[in-house]
GROMACS .gro file of C-alpha atoms in nm:
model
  354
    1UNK     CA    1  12.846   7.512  10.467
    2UNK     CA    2  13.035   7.298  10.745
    3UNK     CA    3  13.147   7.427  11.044
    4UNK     CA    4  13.498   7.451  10.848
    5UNK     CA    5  13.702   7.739  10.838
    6UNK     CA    6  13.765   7.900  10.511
    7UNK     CA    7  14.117   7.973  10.428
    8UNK     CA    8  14.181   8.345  10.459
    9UNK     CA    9  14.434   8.361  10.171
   10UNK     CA   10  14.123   8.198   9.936
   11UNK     CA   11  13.915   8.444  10.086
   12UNK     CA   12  14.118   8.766  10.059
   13UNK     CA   13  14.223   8.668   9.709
   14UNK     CA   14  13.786   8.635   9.621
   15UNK     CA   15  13.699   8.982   9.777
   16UNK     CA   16  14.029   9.139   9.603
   17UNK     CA   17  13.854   8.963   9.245
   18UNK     CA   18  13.459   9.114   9.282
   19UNK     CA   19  13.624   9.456   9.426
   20UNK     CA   20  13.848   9.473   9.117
   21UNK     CA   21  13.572   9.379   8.923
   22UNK     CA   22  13.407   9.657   9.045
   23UNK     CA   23  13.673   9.896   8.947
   24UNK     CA   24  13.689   9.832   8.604
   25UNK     CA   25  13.311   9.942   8.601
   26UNK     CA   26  13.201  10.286   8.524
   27UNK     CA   27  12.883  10.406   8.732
   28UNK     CA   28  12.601  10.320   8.586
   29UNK     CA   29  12.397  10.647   8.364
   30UNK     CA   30  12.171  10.875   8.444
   31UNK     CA   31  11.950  10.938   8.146
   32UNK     CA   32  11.759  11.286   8.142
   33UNK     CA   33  11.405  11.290   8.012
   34UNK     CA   34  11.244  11.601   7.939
   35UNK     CA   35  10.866  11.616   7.946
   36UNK     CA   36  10.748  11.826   7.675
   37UNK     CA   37  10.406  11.916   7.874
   38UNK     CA   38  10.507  11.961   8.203
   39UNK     CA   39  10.746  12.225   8.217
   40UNK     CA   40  10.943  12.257   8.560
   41UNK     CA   41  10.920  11.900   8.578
   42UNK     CA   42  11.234  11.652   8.498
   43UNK     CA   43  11.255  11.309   8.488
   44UNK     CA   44  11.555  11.086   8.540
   45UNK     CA   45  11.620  10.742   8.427
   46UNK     CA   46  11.927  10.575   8.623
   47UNK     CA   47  12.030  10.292   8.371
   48UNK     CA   48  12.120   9.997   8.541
   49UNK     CA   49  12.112   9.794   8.253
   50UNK     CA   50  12.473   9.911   8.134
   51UNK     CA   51  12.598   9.700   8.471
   52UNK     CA   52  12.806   9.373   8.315
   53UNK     CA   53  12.551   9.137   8.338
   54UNK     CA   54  12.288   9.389   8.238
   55UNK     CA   55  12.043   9.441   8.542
   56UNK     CA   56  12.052   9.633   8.867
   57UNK     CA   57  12.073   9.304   9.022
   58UNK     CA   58  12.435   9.306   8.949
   59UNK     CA   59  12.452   9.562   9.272
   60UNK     CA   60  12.239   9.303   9.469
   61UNK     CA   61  12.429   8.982   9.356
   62UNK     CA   62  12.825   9.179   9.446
   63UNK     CA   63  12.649   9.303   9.780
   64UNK     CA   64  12.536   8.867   9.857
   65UNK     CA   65  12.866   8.735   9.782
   66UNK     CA   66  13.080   9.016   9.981
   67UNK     CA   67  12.823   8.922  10.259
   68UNK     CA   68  12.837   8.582  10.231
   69UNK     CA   69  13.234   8.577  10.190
   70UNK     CA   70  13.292   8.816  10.490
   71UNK     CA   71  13.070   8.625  10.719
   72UNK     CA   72  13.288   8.277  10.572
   73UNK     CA   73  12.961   8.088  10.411
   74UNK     CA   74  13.179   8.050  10.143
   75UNK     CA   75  13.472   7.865  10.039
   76UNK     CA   76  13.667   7.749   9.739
   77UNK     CA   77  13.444   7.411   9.747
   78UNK     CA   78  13.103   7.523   9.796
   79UNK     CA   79  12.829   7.530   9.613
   80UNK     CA   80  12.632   7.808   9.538
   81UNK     CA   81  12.247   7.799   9.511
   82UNK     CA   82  11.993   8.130   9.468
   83UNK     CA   83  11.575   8.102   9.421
   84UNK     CA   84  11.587   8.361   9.134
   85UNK     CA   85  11.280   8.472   8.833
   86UNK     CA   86  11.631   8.538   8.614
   87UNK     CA   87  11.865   8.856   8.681
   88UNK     CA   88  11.985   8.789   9.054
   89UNK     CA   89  12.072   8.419   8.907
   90UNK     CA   90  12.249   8.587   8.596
   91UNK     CA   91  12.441   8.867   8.847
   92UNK     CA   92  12.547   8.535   9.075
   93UNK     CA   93  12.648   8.294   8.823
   94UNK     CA   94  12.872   8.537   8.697
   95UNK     CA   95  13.007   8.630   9.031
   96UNK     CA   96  13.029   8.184   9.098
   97UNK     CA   97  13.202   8.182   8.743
   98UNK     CA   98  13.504   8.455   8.863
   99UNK     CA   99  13.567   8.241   9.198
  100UNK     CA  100  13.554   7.878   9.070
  101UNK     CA  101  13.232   7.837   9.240
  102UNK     CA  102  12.973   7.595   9.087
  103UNK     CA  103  12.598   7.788   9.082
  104UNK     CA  104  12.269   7.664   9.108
  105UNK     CA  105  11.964   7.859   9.000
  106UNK     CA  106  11.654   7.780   9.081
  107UNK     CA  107  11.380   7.919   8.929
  108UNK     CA  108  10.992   7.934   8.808
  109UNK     CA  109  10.922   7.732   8.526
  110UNK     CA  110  10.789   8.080   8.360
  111UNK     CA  111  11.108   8.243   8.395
  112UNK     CA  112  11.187   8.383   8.042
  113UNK     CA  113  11.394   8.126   7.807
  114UNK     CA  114  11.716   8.432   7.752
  115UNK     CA  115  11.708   8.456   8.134
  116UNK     CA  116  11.781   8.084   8.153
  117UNK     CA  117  12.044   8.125   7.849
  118UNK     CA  118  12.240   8.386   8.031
  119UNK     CA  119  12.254   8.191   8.340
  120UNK     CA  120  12.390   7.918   8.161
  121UNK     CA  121  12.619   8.148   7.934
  122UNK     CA  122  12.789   8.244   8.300
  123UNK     CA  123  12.797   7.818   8.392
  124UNK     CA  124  12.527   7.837   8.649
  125UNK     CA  125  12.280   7.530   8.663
  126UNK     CA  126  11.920   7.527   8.610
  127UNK     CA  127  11.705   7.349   8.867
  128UNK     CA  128  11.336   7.456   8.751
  129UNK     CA  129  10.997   7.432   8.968
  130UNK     CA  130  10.616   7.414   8.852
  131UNK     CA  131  10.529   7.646   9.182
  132UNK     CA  132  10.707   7.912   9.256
  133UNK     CA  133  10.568   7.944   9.583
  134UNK     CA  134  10.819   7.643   9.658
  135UNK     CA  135  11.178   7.823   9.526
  136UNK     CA  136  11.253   7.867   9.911
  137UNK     CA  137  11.243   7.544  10.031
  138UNK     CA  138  11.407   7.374   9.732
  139UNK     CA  139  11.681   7.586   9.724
  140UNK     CA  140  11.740   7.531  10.101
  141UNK     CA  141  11.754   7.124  10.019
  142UNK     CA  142  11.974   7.166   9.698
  143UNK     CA  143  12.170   7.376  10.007
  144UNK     CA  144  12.161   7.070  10.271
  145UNK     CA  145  12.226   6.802   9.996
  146UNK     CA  146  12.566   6.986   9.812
  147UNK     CA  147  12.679   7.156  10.138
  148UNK     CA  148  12.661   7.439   9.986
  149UNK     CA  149  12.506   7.775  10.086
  150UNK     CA  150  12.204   7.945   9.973
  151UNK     CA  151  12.254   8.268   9.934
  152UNK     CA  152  11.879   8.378   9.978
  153UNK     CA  153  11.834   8.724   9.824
  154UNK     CA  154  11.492   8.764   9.964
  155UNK     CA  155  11.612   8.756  10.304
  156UNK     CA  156  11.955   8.918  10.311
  157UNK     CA  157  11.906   9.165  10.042
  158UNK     CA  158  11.837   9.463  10.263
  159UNK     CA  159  12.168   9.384  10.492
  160UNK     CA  160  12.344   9.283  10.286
  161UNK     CA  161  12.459   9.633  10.089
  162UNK     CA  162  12.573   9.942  10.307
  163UNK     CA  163  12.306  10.149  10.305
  164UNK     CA  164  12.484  10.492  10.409
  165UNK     CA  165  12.729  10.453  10.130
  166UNK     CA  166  12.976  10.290  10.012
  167UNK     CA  167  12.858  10.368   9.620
  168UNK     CA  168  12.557  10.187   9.661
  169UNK     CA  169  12.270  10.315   9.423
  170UNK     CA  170  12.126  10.574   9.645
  171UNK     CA  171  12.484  10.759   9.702
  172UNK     CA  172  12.537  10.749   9.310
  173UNK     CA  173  12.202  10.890   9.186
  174UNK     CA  174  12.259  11.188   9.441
  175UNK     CA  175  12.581  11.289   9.353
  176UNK     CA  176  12.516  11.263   8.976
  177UNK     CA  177  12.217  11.500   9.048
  178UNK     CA  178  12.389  11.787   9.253
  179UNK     CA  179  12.439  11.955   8.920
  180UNK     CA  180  12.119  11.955   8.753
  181UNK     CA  181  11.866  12.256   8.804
  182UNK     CA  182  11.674  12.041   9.117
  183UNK     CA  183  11.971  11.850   9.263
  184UNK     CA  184  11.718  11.718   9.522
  185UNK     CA  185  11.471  11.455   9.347
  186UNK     CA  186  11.120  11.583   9.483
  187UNK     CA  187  11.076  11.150   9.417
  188UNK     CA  188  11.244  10.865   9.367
  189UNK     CA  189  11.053  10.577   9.254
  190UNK     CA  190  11.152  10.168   9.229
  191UNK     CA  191  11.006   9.841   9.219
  192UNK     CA  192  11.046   9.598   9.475
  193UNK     CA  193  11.117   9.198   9.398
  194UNK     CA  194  11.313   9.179   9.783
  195UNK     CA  195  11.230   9.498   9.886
  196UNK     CA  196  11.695   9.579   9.893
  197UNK     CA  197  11.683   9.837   9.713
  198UNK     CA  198  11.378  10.013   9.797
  199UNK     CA  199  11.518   9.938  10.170
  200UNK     CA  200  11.851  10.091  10.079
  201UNK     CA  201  11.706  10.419   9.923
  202UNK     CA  202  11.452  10.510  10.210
  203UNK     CA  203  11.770  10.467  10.458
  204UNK     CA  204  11.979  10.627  10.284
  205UNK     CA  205  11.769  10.951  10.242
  206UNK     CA  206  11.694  10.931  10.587
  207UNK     CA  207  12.070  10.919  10.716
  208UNK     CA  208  12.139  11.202  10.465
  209UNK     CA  209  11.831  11.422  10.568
  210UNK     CA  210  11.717  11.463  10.270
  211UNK     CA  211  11.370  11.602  10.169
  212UNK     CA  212  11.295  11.366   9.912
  213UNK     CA  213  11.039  11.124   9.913
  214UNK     CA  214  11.046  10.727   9.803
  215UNK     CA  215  10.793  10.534   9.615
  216UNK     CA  216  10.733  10.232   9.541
  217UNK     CA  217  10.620  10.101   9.243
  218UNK     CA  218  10.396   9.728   9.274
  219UNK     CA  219  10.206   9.515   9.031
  220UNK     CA  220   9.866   9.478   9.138
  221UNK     CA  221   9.893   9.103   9.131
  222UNK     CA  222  10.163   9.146   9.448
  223UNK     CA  223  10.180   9.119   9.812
  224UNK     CA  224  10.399   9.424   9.883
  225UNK     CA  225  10.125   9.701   9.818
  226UNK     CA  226   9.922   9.554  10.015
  227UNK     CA  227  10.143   9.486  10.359
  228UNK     CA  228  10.258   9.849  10.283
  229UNK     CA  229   9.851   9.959  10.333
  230UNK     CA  230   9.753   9.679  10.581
  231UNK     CA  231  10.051   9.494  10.783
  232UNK     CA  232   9.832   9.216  10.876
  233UNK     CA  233   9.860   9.140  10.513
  234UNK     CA  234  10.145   8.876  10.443
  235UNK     CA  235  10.020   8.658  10.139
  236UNK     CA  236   9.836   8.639   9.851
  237UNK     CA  237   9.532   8.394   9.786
  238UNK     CA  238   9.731   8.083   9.592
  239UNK     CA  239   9.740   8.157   9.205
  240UNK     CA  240   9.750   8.505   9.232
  241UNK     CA  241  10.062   8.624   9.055
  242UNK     CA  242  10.213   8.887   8.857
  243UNK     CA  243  10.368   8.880   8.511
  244UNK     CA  244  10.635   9.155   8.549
  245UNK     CA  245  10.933   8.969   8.593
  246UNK     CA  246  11.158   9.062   8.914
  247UNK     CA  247  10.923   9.305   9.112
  248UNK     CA  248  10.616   9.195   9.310
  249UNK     CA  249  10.578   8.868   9.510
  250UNK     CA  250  10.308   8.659   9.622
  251UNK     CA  251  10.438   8.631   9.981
  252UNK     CA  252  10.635   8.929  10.253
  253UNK     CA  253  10.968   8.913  10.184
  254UNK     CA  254  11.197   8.959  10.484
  255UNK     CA  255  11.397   9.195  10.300
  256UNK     CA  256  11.111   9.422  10.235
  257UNK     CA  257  11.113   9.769  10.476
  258UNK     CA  258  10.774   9.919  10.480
  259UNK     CA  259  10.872  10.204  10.722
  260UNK     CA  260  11.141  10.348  10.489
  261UNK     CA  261  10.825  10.419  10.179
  262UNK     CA  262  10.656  10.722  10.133
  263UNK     CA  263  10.378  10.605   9.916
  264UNK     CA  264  10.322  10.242   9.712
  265UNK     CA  265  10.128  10.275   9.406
  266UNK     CA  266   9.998   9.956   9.213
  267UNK     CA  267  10.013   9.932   8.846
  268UNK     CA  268   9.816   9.691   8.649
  269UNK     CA  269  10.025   9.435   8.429
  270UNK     CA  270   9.885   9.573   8.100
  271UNK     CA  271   9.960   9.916   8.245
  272UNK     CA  272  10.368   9.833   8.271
  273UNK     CA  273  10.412   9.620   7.942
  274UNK     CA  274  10.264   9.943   7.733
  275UNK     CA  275  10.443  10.203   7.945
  276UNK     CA  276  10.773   9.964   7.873
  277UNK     CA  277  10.665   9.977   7.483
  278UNK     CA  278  10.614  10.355   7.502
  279UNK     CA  279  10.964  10.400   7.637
  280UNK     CA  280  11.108  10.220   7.435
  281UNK     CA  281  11.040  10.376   7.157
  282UNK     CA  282  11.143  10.732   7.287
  283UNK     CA  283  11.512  10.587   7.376
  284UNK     CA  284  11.525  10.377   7.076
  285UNK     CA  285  11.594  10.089   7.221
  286UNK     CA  286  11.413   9.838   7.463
  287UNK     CA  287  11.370   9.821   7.817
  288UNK     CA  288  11.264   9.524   8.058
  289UNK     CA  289  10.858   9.521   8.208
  290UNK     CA  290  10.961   9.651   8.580
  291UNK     CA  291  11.112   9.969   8.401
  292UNK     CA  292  10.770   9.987   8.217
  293UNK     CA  293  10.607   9.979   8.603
  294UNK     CA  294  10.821  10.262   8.751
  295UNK     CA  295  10.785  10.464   8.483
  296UNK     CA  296  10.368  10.447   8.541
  297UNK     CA  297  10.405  10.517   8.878
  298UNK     CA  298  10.606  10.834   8.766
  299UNK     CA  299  10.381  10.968   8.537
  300UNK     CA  300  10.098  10.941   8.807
  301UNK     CA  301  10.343  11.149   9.020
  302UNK     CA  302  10.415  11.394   8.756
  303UNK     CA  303  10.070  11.467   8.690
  304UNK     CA  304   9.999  11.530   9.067
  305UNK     CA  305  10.309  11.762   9.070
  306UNK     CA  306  10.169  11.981   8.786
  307UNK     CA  307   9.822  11.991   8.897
  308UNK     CA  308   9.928  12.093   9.224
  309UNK     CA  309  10.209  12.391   9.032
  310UNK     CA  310  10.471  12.196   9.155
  311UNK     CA  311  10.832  12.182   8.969
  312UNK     CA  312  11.111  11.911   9.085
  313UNK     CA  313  11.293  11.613   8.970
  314UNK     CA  314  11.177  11.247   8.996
  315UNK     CA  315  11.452  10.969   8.925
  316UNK     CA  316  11.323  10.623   8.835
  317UNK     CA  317  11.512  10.327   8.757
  318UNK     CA  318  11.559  10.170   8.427
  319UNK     CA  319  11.626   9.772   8.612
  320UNK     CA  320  11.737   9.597   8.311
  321UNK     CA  321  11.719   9.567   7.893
  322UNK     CA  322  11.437   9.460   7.686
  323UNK     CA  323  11.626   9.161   7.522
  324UNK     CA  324  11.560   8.874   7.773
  325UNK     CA  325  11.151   9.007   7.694
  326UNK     CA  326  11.192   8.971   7.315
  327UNK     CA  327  10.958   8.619   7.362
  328UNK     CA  328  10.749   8.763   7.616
  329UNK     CA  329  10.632   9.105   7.669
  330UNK     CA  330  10.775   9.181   7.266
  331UNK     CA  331  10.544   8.949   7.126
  332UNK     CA  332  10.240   9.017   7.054
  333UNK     CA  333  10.104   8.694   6.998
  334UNK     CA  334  10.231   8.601   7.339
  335UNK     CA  335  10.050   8.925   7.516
  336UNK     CA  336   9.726   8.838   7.316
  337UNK     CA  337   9.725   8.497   7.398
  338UNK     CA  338   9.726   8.591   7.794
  339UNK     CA  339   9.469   8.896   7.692
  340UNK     CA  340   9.705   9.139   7.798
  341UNK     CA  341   9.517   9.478   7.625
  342UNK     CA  342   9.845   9.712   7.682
  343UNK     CA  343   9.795   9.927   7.308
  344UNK     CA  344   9.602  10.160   7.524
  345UNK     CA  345   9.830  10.235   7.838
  346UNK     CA  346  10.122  10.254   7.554
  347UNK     CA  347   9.920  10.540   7.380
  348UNK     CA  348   9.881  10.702   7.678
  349UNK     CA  349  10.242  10.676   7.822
  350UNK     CA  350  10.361  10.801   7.437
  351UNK     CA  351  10.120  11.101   7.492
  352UNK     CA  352  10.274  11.150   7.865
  353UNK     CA  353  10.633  11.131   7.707
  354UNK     CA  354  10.564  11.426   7.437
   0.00000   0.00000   0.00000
């Protein structure tokens, strides 16, 4: 944006909309999976796909435009642009589409055609790119060349939502645990595409002194993992990249918090897409590829928890539906054709489920 002030009246009347917004939303689920052969050991699914626009980047995208409204990067003219693989760009063109604000995604050519339907369905733009190594810098020019402001989830992510409370996602699975028979997860386990909410969990137990313990889930084709093990690490070699949509990245992230992780743990792509199969078919209805990642880092948990006699609770998040993946990691012909052999992992996350 200029150096323009925004009209506080415009600006009251746009926080008053996405906190309103807000309260006409439940909290999000937490589903309870018992585990058949490991007794003493629960598992937790917090459901973020029940959010309006169906991901737990609805959180993220809220948290951006309060951040960017409070700090007045916004106004009723400007032009909103995001580098996005899908579900941040869905969250903020629906958040552009309540304020009058026109929205730019831009986004990997291989993002997922329903991704790039709901964007549009919420009358955001598509601006598409061959590399995706290159989202950054287009969406700053797209920025320069409407005025507009980039909102930059990858940077602002982990500032950008209160972190000590405020309902953020941290806050809301502890309080709808303090009834169950371990209140305190022994685990909690996400993915990290920015690193915000893997940032906003590790403070957040910290502040609260509590004993649990974060992980993060990575593909192997991502940088994350590998900072986490070896901070002189901030890139991958060019053309290495992950298929699981929304977690993983090829370069550091500002947003993402090594200090605040307990333990990474690197799942192959094959191992994700058949855990996300094999889940799917115990809740009877589909869930997106990251959810298929956390959920293989929690069974690697679970199995270290019962060899070592240890009972607890481990909550993992279920990010988004399986819907935008009905093309992709539903198809069959599409997994064979990239020689993705996930029958295997999916027999072995059915056997894990009971």
């Amino acid at each position: 944006m200029t150096g323009k002030r925004v009209d506080r009246r415009w600006l009251s009347e746009a926080v008053r909309r996405i906190e309103a917004d807000y309260n006409r939303s439940a909290d999000t689920h937490l589903i309870r999976v018992d585990l058949p052969r490991y007794p003493g050991i629960v598992l937790y699914l917090k459901d973020e796909s029940s959010h309006p626009t169906g991901s737990l980047k609805h959180r993220l995208a809220r948290s951006l435009f309060l951040y960017a409204l409070c700090n007045e990067w916004i106004g009723p003219e400007t032009t909103v642009i995001e580098s996005s693989s899908g579900s941040t760009a869905v969250s903020e063109a629906y958040f552009a589409k309540m304020l009058g604000l026109r929205f730019i995604a831009v986004v990997p050519a291989t993002t997922a055609k329903p991704k790039l339907d709901a964007i549009r369905f919420h009358g955001g733009e598509i601006h598409m790119v061959d590399d995706p190594r290159t989202v950054y810098a287009v969406s700053h020019r797209l920025a320069a060349e409407t005025g507009g402001h980039y909102l930059d989830q990858f940077t602002y992510a982990e500032r950008a939502t209160d972190w000590r409370g405020n309902n953020n996602i941290a806050e809301s699975i502890f309080a709808q645990m303090a009834e169950e028979e371990h209140p305190c997860p022994s685990w909690i386990v996400c993915g990290a595409g920015t690193g915000g909410t893997s940032a906003t969990i590790g403070r957040f137990i910290r502040y609260c002194r509590h004993d649990t313990k974060l992980c993060v889930a990575d593909p192997v084709h991502s940088v994350f993992h590998r900072h986490f093990e070896d901070r002189s690490v901030v890139a991958l070699p060019e053309g290495c990249a992950s298929r699981i949509e929304g977690i993983g990245r090829p370069r550091v992230e500002p947003s993402f918090v090594p200090s605040v992780i307990d333990r990474m743990i690197a799942v192959e792509d094959a191992d994700s897409i058949g855990a996300m199969r094999a889940l799917s078919d115990r809740l009877g209805r589909r869930v997106g590829g990251s959810t298929g990642t956390n959920l293989w880092a929690c069974a690697q948990i679970v199995e270290e928890m019962a060899a070592a006699g240890e009972t607890g609770s481990i909550v993992t998040l279920l990010c988004d539906g399986g819907d935008r993946y009905g093309c992709t990691y539903y198809d069959d012909a599409w997994l064979d054709d990239r020689g993705v052999a996930w029958t295997g992992a999916a027999a072995r996350m059915t056997q894990f489920l009971g």
